[in-house]
Amino acid sequence: KNQVEQSPQSLIILEGKNCTLQCNYTVSPFSNLRWYKQDTGRGPVSLTIMTFSENTKSNGRYTATLDADTKQSSLHITASQLSDSASYICVVSDRGSTLGRLYFGRGTQLTVWP
Amino acid sequence: EADIYQTPRYLVIGTGKKITLECSQTMGHDKMYWYQQDPGMELHLIHYSYGVNSTEKGDLSSESTVSRIRTEHFPLTLESARPSHTSQYLCASSPRPDRLGGYTGELFFGEGSRLTVL
């Protein structure tokens, strides 16, 4: 069964600290993996995409990694800011025809305290 | 900022009422979607469309219906709302694959419509 599991479910850190969010998936065949950020009361926004051949990709203070062998991805946030408080959702696409089917994780709720 | 808009943002109605959630995008995307999201749960696909006059049911069974008469417009309708329909509804769109056949799968989401049925 194709699934996406995220951990931890929630996380509280102090402003300026680093954190790492995890995403494990069983989706096969694999096409790509995206991390989305969803602010409270808003729609998700894509942060980064990882394809099969990519191991690491950075977007500002956000760095995503992918290990296609172990089917794991992580999102590392450096020097957290209050505005990083949000839900971070891992979405995996399988290698479908025109549009790969998307599998969503339940998200990690990150709270950054001053 | 994605150019996809949802109205209303918040709606509180009584049981049995008919409601329509509006979704419009100005990016010329062919594919559009409706997702349902409850707190702490993953997004569930309830409807999608490949283009004008195309509508398909998603993974999660829903009593709502959709229409796609224009590329930019994808409204969702509930003929008779019930408390079980209380949820956040997210509209999204995506571009067609590029000329090389690649597809990155990025979804552009609206800000959501939070529906509460009393």
PDB file of C-alpha atoms in Angstrom:
ATOM      1  CA  LYS A   1       0.000   0.000   0.000  1.00  0.00           C
ATOM      2  CA  ASN A   2       1.377   3.406  -0.986  1.00  0.00           C
ATOM      3  CA  GLN A   3       1.768   5.561   2.088  1.00  0.00           C
ATOM      4  CA  VAL A   4       3.541   8.667   3.325  1.00  0.00           C
ATOM      5  CA  GLU A   5       4.401   8.914   7.019  1.00  0.00           C
ATOM      6  CA  GLN A   6       5.716  12.080   8.641  1.00  0.00           C
ATOM      7  CA  SER A   7       7.371  12.584  11.990  1.00  0.00           C
ATOM      8  CA  PRO A   8       7.167  14.130  14.424  1.00  0.00           C
ATOM      9  CA  GLN A   9       3.481  14.989  14.383  1.00  0.00           C
ATOM     10  CA  SER A  10       4.257  18.272  16.119  1.00  0.00           C
ATOM     11  CA  LEU A  11       7.376  20.111  17.191  1.00  0.00           C
ATOM     12  CA  ILE A  12       8.078  23.190  19.305  1.00  0.00           C
ATOM     13  CA  ILE A  13      11.426  24.954  19.049  1.00  0.00           C
ATOM     14  CA  LEU A  14      12.866  28.275  20.117  1.00  0.00           C
ATOM     15  CA  GLU A  15      13.553  31.008  17.596  1.00  0.00           C
ATOM     16  CA  GLY A  16      17.033  30.718  16.113  1.00  0.00           C
ATOM     17  CA  LYS A  17      17.289  26.950  16.625  1.00  0.00           C
ATOM     18  CA  ASN A  18      17.526  24.353  13.867  1.00  0.00           C
ATOM     19  CA  CYS A  19      15.156  21.442  13.338  1.00  0.00           C
ATOM     20  CA  THR A  20      14.680  18.464  11.046  1.00  0.00           C
ATOM     21  CA  LEU A  21      11.392  16.994   9.862  1.00  0.00           C
ATOM     22  CA  GLN A  22      11.141  13.446   8.540  1.00  0.00           C
ATOM     23  CA  CYS A  23       9.150  11.831   5.748  1.00  0.00           C
ATOM     24  CA  ASN A  24       9.121   8.091   5.022  1.00  0.00           C
ATOM     25  CA  TYR A  25       7.249   6.739   2.035  1.00  0.00           C
ATOM     26  CA  THR A  26       6.353   3.430   0.447  1.00  0.00           C
ATOM     27  CA  VAL A  27       5.146   4.880  -2.865  1.00  0.00           C
ATOM     28  CA  SER A  28       6.270   2.922  -5.901  1.00  0.00           C
ATOM     29  CA  PRO A  29       7.168   3.595  -8.636  1.00  0.00           C
ATOM     30  CA  PHE A  30       8.559   6.894  -7.412  1.00  0.00           C
ATOM     31  CA  SER A  31       8.527  10.081  -9.490  1.00  0.00           C
ATOM     32  CA  ASN A  32       9.233  12.949  -7.117  1.00  0.00           C
ATOM     33  CA  LEU A  33       8.761  14.242  -3.598  1.00  0.00           C
ATOM     34  CA  ARG A  34       7.683  17.723  -2.633  1.00  0.00           C
ATOM     35  CA  TRP A  35       7.682  19.579   0.645  1.00  0.00           C
ATOM     36  CA  TYR A  36       4.898  22.100   1.118  1.00  0.00           C
ATOM     37  CA  LYS A  37       4.509  24.752   3.815  1.00  0.00           C
ATOM     38  CA  GLN A  38       0.980  25.510   4.980  1.00  0.00           C
ATOM     39  CA  ASP A  39       0.445  28.549   7.166  1.00  0.00           C
ATOM     40  CA  THR A  40      -2.598  28.487   9.431  1.00  0.00           C
ATOM     41  CA  GLY A  41      -5.719  29.287   7.448  1.00  0.00           C
ATOM     42  CA  ARG A  42      -3.886  29.309   4.112  1.00  0.00           C
ATOM     43  CA  GLY A  43      -3.289  26.884   1.256  1.00  0.00           C
ATOM     44  CA  PRO A  44      -0.034  24.897   1.006  1.00  0.00           C
ATOM     45  CA  VAL A  45       2.877  26.415  -0.911  1.00  0.00           C
ATOM     46  CA  SER A  46       5.659  24.339  -2.484  1.00  0.00           C
ATOM     47  CA  LEU A  47       9.079  24.713  -0.865  1.00  0.00           C
ATOM     48  CA  THR A  48      11.149  22.252  -2.845  1.00  0.00           C
ATOM     49  CA  ILE A  49      10.952  19.226  -5.130  1.00  0.00           C
ATOM     50  CA  MET A  50      13.236  16.195  -5.031  1.00  0.00           C
ATOM     51  CA  THR A  51      13.551  13.828  -7.976  1.00  0.00           C
ATOM     52  CA  PHE A  52      15.072  10.343  -7.958  1.00  0.00           C
ATOM     53  CA  SER A  53      18.570  11.512  -8.841  1.00  0.00           C
ATOM     54  CA  GLU A  54      18.771  14.341  -6.309  1.00  0.00           C
ATOM     55  CA  ASN A  55      20.169  13.927  -2.816  1.00  0.00           C
ATOM     56  CA  THR A  56      20.082  17.474  -1.457  1.00  0.00           C
ATOM     57  CA  LYS A  57      18.423  20.704  -2.447  1.00  0.00           C
ATOM     58  CA  SER A  58      18.335  24.036  -0.641  1.00  0.00           C
ATOM     59  CA  ASN A  59      15.847  26.889  -0.719  1.00  0.00           C
ATOM     60  CA  GLY A  60      17.136  29.611   1.559  1.00  0.00           C
ATOM     61  CA  ARG A  61      17.078  28.315   5.121  1.00  0.00           C
ATOM     62  CA  TYR A  62      15.288  25.135   4.020  1.00  0.00           C
ATOM     63  CA  THR A  63      17.346  22.107   2.953  1.00  0.00           C
ATOM     64  CA  ALA A  64      15.681  18.930   1.754  1.00  0.00           C
ATOM     65  CA  THR A  65      17.384  15.560   1.422  1.00  0.00           C
ATOM     66  CA  LEU A  66      16.280  12.384  -0.292  1.00  0.00           C
ATOM     67  CA  ASP A  67      17.491   8.815   0.092  1.00  0.00           C
ATOM     68  CA  ALA A  68      15.669   6.903  -2.641  1.00  0.00           C
ATOM     69  CA  ASP A  69      17.128   3.596  -1.457  1.00  0.00           C
ATOM     70  CA  THR A  70      15.646   3.822   2.032  1.00  0.00           C
ATOM     71  CA  LYS A  71      12.657   5.897   0.805  1.00  0.00           C
ATOM     72  CA  GLN A  72      13.273   8.661   3.287  1.00  0.00           C
ATOM     73  CA  SER A  73      13.347  12.431   3.008  1.00  0.00           C
ATOM     74  CA  SER A  74      14.086  15.144   5.513  1.00  0.00           C
ATOM     75  CA  LEU A  75      13.509  18.871   5.647  1.00  0.00           C
ATOM     76  CA  HIS A  76      16.058  20.789   7.683  1.00  0.00           C
ATOM     77  CA  ILE A  77      15.271  24.327   8.798  1.00  0.00           C
ATOM     78  CA  THR A  78      18.206  26.471   9.843  1.00  0.00           C
ATOM     79  CA  ALA A  79      18.051  29.432  12.225  1.00  0.00           C
ATOM     80  CA  SER A  80      14.291  29.189  12.652  1.00  0.00           C
ATOM     81  CA  GLN A  81      12.125  32.299  12.605  1.00  0.00           C
ATOM     82  CA  LEU A  82       8.675  32.948  14.024  1.00  0.00           C
ATOM     83  CA  SER A  83       7.328  32.922  10.457  1.00  0.00           C
ATOM     84  CA  ASP A  84       8.416  29.291  10.107  1.00  0.00           C
ATOM     85  CA  SER A  85       5.508  28.307  12.366  1.00  0.00           C
ATOM     86  CA  ALA A  86       3.334  26.256  10.026  1.00  0.00           C
ATOM     87  CA  SER A  87       2.433  22.746   8.967  1.00  0.00           C
ATOM     88  CA  TYR A  88       4.979  21.086   6.670  1.00  0.00           C
ATOM     89  CA  ILE A  89       3.496  18.511   4.328  1.00  0.00           C
ATOM     90  CA  CYS A  90       5.388  15.830   2.412  1.00  0.00           C
ATOM     91  CA  VAL A  91       3.790  14.834  -0.912  1.00  0.00           C
ATOM     92  CA  VAL A  92       5.039  11.952  -3.058  1.00  0.00           C
ATOM     93  CA  SER A  93       4.126  11.473  -6.715  1.00  0.00           C
ATOM     94  CA  ASP A  94       4.184   8.083  -8.402  1.00  0.00           C
ATOM     95  CA  ARG A  95       5.212   7.638 -12.016  1.00  0.00           C
ATOM     96  CA  GLY A  96       1.743   7.738 -13.510  1.00  0.00           C
ATOM     97  CA  SER A  97       0.733   8.583 -17.065  1.00  0.00           C
ATOM     98  CA  THR A  98      -0.085  12.239 -17.623  1.00  0.00           C
ATOM     99  CA  LEU A  99      -0.121  13.107 -13.953  1.00  0.00           C
ATOM    100  CA  GLY A 100       1.371  10.966 -11.283  1.00  0.00           C
ATOM    101  CA  ARG A 101      -0.945  10.246  -8.431  1.00  0.00           C
ATOM    102  CA  LEU A 102      -0.138  12.237  -5.321  1.00  0.00           C
ATOM    103  CA  TYR A 103       0.180  10.779  -1.845  1.00  0.00           C
ATOM    104  CA  PHE A 104       0.008  13.222   1.076  1.00  0.00           C
ATOM    105  CA  GLY A 105       1.460  12.943   4.546  1.00  0.00           C
ATOM    106  CA  ARG A 106      -0.461  14.319   7.510  1.00  0.00           C
ATOM    107  CA  GLY A 107       2.107  17.027   8.058  1.00  0.00           C
ATOM    108  CA  THR A 108       4.343  18.129  10.918  1.00  0.00           C
ATOM    109  CA  GLN A 109       3.028  21.094  12.874  1.00  0.00           C
ATOM    110  CA  LEU A 110       6.009  23.299  13.731  1.00  0.00           C
ATOM    111  CA  THR A 111       5.724  26.041  16.336  1.00  0.00           C
ATOM    112  CA  VAL A 112       8.572  28.499  16.797  1.00  0.00           C
ATOM    113  CA  TRP A 113       8.584  30.360  20.114  1.00  0.00           C
ATOM    114  CA  PRO A 114      10.352  33.666  20.713  1.00  0.00           C
TER     115      PRO A 114
ATOM    116  CA  GLU B   1       1.860  34.219  -4.910  1.00  0.00           C
ATOM    117  CA  ALA B   2      -0.305  31.832  -6.906  1.00  0.00           C
ATOM    118  CA  ASP B   3      -3.150  33.377  -8.875  1.00  0.00           C
ATOM    119  CA  ILE B   4      -5.896  31.128  -7.633  1.00  0.00           C
ATOM    120  CA  TYR B   5      -8.797  32.466  -5.628  1.00  0.00           C
ATOM    121  CA  GLN B   6     -11.459  30.904  -3.473  1.00  0.00           C
ATOM    122  CA  THR B   7     -14.644  32.420  -2.098  1.00  0.00           C
ATOM    123  CA  PRO B   8     -16.010  32.499   0.453  1.00  0.00           C
ATOM    124  CA  ARG B   9     -13.087  32.089   2.862  1.00  0.00           C
ATOM    125  CA  TYR B  10     -15.476  31.261   5.700  1.00  0.00           C
ATOM    126  CA  LEU B  11     -19.089  30.086   5.580  1.00  0.00           C
ATOM    127  CA  VAL B  12     -21.433  29.102   8.411  1.00  0.00           C
ATOM    128  CA  ILE B  13     -24.792  27.750   7.284  1.00  0.00           C
ATOM    129  CA  GLY B  14     -27.662  25.659   8.537  1.00  0.00           C
ATOM    130  CA  THR B  15     -28.396  22.050   7.652  1.00  0.00           C
ATOM    131  CA  GLY B  16     -30.190  21.510   4.360  1.00  0.00           C
ATOM    132  CA  LYS B  17     -28.929  24.653   2.644  1.00  0.00           C
ATOM    133  CA  LYS B  18     -27.421  24.605  -0.832  1.00  0.00           C
ATOM    134  CA  ILE B  19     -23.924  26.055  -1.061  1.00  0.00           C
ATOM    135  CA  THR B  20     -21.440  26.746  -3.824  1.00  0.00           C
ATOM    136  CA  LEU B  21     -17.746  27.238  -3.198  1.00  0.00           C
ATOM    137  CA  GLU B  22     -16.107  29.266  -5.939  1.00  0.00           C
ATOM    138  CA  CYS B  23     -12.612  28.708  -7.327  1.00  0.00           C
ATOM    139  CA  SER B  24     -10.945  30.687 -10.095  1.00  0.00           C
ATOM    140  CA  GLN B  25      -7.402  30.706 -11.460  1.00  0.00           C
ATOM    141  CA  THR B  26      -5.748  33.090 -13.892  1.00  0.00           C
ATOM    142  CA  MET B  27      -2.716  30.948 -14.742  1.00  0.00           C
ATOM    143  CA  GLY B  28      -4.333  29.119 -17.659  1.00  0.00           C
ATOM    144  CA  HIS B  29      -3.836  25.739 -15.971  1.00  0.00           C
ATOM    145  CA  ASP B  30      -5.710  22.830 -17.478  1.00  0.00           C
ATOM    146  CA  LYS B  31      -5.943  20.649 -14.390  1.00  0.00           C
ATOM    147  CA  MET B  32      -7.885  21.723 -11.322  1.00  0.00           C
ATOM    148  CA  TYR B  33      -8.665  19.922  -8.085  1.00  0.00           C
ATOM    149  CA  TRP B  34     -10.739  20.070  -4.927  1.00  0.00           C
ATOM    150  CA  TYR B  35      -9.269  18.703  -1.716  1.00  0.00           C
ATOM    151  CA  GLN B  36     -10.876  18.261   1.677  1.00  0.00           C
ATOM    152  CA  GLN B  37      -8.722  18.807   4.754  1.00  0.00           C
ATOM    153  CA  ASP B  38      -9.587  18.137   8.371  1.00  0.00           C
ATOM    154  CA  PRO B  39      -7.333  19.139  11.319  1.00  0.00           C
ATOM    155  CA  GLY B  40      -4.311  16.872  11.684  1.00  0.00           C
ATOM    156  CA  MET B  41      -5.267  14.799   8.666  1.00  0.00           C
ATOM    157  CA  GLU B  42      -3.893  14.529   5.162  1.00  0.00           C
ATOM    158  CA  LEU B  43      -5.519  16.234   2.209  1.00  0.00           C
ATOM    159  CA  HIS B  44      -8.072  14.054   0.449  1.00  0.00           C
ATOM    160  CA  LEU B  45      -8.849  14.492  -3.240  1.00  0.00           C
ATOM    161  CA  ILE B  46     -12.610  14.736  -3.831  1.00  0.00           C
ATOM    162  CA  HIS B  47     -12.822  16.031  -7.423  1.00  0.00           C
ATOM    163  CA  TYR B  48     -10.531  16.905 -10.306  1.00  0.00           C
ATOM    164  CA  SER B  49     -10.750  18.096 -13.892  1.00  0.00           C
ATOM    165  CA  TYR B  50      -8.451  17.685 -16.888  1.00  0.00           C
ATOM    166  CA  GLY B  51      -9.975  20.688 -18.642  1.00  0.00           C
ATOM    167  CA  VAL B  52     -13.229  22.183 -19.900  1.00  0.00           C
ATOM    168  CA  ASN B  53     -16.189  19.775 -19.676  1.00  0.00           C
ATOM    169  CA  SER B  54     -14.050  17.214 -17.829  1.00  0.00           C
ATOM    170  CA  THR B  55     -14.833  16.256 -14.213  1.00  0.00           C
ATOM    171  CA  GLU B  56     -13.770  13.180 -12.272  1.00  0.00           C
ATOM    172  CA  LYS B  57     -14.360  11.921  -8.753  1.00  0.00           C
ATOM    173  CA  GLY B  58     -11.352  11.678  -6.486  1.00  0.00           C
ATOM    174  CA  ASP B  59     -10.285   9.169  -3.881  1.00  0.00           C
ATOM    175  CA  LEU B  60     -12.628  10.348  -1.138  1.00  0.00           C
ATOM    176  CA  SER B  61     -16.323   9.846  -1.742  1.00  0.00           C
ATOM    177  CA  SER B  62     -18.139  13.155  -1.580  1.00  0.00           C
ATOM    178  CA  GLU B  63     -21.752  14.220  -1.965  1.00  0.00           C
ATOM    179  CA  SER B  64     -20.601  17.418  -3.635  1.00  0.00           C
ATOM    180  CA  THR B  65     -20.591  18.035  -7.381  1.00  0.00           C
ATOM    181  CA  VAL B  66     -18.355  20.145  -9.598  1.00  0.00           C
ATOM    182  CA  SER B  67     -18.499  21.699 -13.043  1.00  0.00           C
ATOM    183  CA  ARG B  68     -15.884  22.998 -15.491  1.00  0.00           C
ATOM    184  CA  ILE B  69     -17.527  25.204 -18.104  1.00  0.00           C
ATOM    185  CA  ARG B  70     -14.566  27.569 -18.371  1.00  0.00           C
ATOM    186  CA  THR B  71     -10.868  26.829 -17.992  1.00  0.00           C
ATOM    187  CA  GLU B  72     -10.442  29.307 -15.179  1.00  0.00           C
ATOM    188  CA  HIS B  73     -13.489  28.372 -13.105  1.00  0.00           C
ATOM    189  CA  PHE B  74     -14.123  25.198 -11.052  1.00  0.00           C
ATOM    190  CA  PRO B  75     -16.986  25.623  -8.565  1.00  0.00           C
ATOM    191  CA  LEU B  76     -18.025  22.989  -6.017  1.00  0.00           C
ATOM    192  CA  THR B  77     -21.684  22.605  -5.019  1.00  0.00           C
ATOM    193  CA  LEU B  78     -23.406  20.904  -2.105  1.00  0.00           C
ATOM    194  CA  GLU B  79     -27.143  20.566  -2.755  1.00  0.00           C
ATOM    195  CA  SER B  80     -28.051  19.924   0.885  1.00  0.00           C
ATOM    196  CA  ALA B  81     -25.379  20.622   3.468  1.00  0.00           C
ATOM    197  CA  ARG B  82     -25.077  18.469   6.597  1.00  0.00           C
ATOM    198  CA  PRO B  83     -22.882  18.815   9.711  1.00  0.00           C
ATOM    199  CA  SER B  84     -20.688  15.985   8.338  1.00  0.00           C
ATOM    200  CA  HIS B  85     -19.713  18.339   5.506  1.00  0.00           C
ATOM    201  CA  THR B  86     -17.994  20.675   7.969  1.00  0.00           C
ATOM    202  CA  SER B  87     -14.395  20.894   6.791  1.00  0.00           C
ATOM    203  CA  GLN B  88     -11.770  22.969   5.012  1.00  0.00           C
ATOM    204  CA  TYR B  89     -12.033  22.796   1.207  1.00  0.00           C
ATOM    205  CA  LEU B  90      -8.930  23.601  -0.822  1.00  0.00           C
ATOM    206  CA  CYS B  91      -8.929  24.279  -4.548  1.00  0.00           C
ATOM    207  CA  ALA B  92      -5.742  23.766  -6.561  1.00  0.00           C
ATOM    208  CA  SER B  93      -4.508  23.843 -10.138  1.00  0.00           C
ATOM    209  CA  SER B  94      -1.484  22.522 -11.976  1.00  0.00           C
ATOM    210  CA  PRO B  95       0.128  23.202 -15.355  1.00  0.00           C
ATOM    211  CA  ARG B  96       0.248  20.606 -18.118  1.00  0.00           C
ATOM    212  CA  PRO B  97       3.471  18.583 -18.596  1.00  0.00           C
ATOM    213  CA  ASP B  98       6.249  20.393 -20.426  1.00  0.00           C
ATOM    214  CA  ARG B  99       7.049  19.613 -24.074  1.00  0.00           C
ATOM    215  CA  LEU B 100       9.551  16.952 -23.038  1.00  0.00           C
ATOM    216  CA  GLY B 101       6.843  15.106 -21.166  1.00  0.00           C
ATOM    217  CA  GLY B 102       8.166  15.992 -17.782  1.00  0.00           C
ATOM    218  CA  TYR B 103       5.803  16.798 -14.985  1.00  0.00           C
ATOM    219  CA  THR B 104       6.895  18.130 -11.676  1.00  0.00           C
ATOM    220  CA  GLY B 105       3.535  17.740  -9.989  1.00  0.00           C
ATOM    221  CA  GLU B 106       3.458  21.170  -8.367  1.00  0.00           C
ATOM    222  CA  LEU B 107       0.042  22.168  -7.142  1.00  0.00           C
ATOM    223  CA  PHE B 108      -0.933  25.799  -6.722  1.00  0.00           C
ATOM    224  CA  PHE B 109      -3.471  26.124  -3.939  1.00  0.00           C
ATOM    225  CA  GLY B 110      -6.067  28.714  -3.118  1.00  0.00           C
ATOM    226  CA  GLU B 111      -6.402  29.949   0.443  1.00  0.00           C
ATOM    227  CA  GLY B 112      -9.246  27.579   1.226  1.00  0.00           C
ATOM    228  CA  SER B 113     -12.910  27.790   2.163  1.00  0.00           C
ATOM    229  CA  ARG B 114     -13.751  26.802   5.707  1.00  0.00           C
ATOM    230  CA  LEU B 115     -17.302  25.454   5.829  1.00  0.00           C
ATOM    231  CA  THR B 116     -19.242  24.971   9.050  1.00  0.00           C
ATOM    232  CA  VAL B 117     -22.680  23.375   8.865  1.00  0.00           C
ATOM    233  CA  LEU B 118     -24.811  23.741  11.985  1.00  0.00           C
TER     234      LEU B 118
END
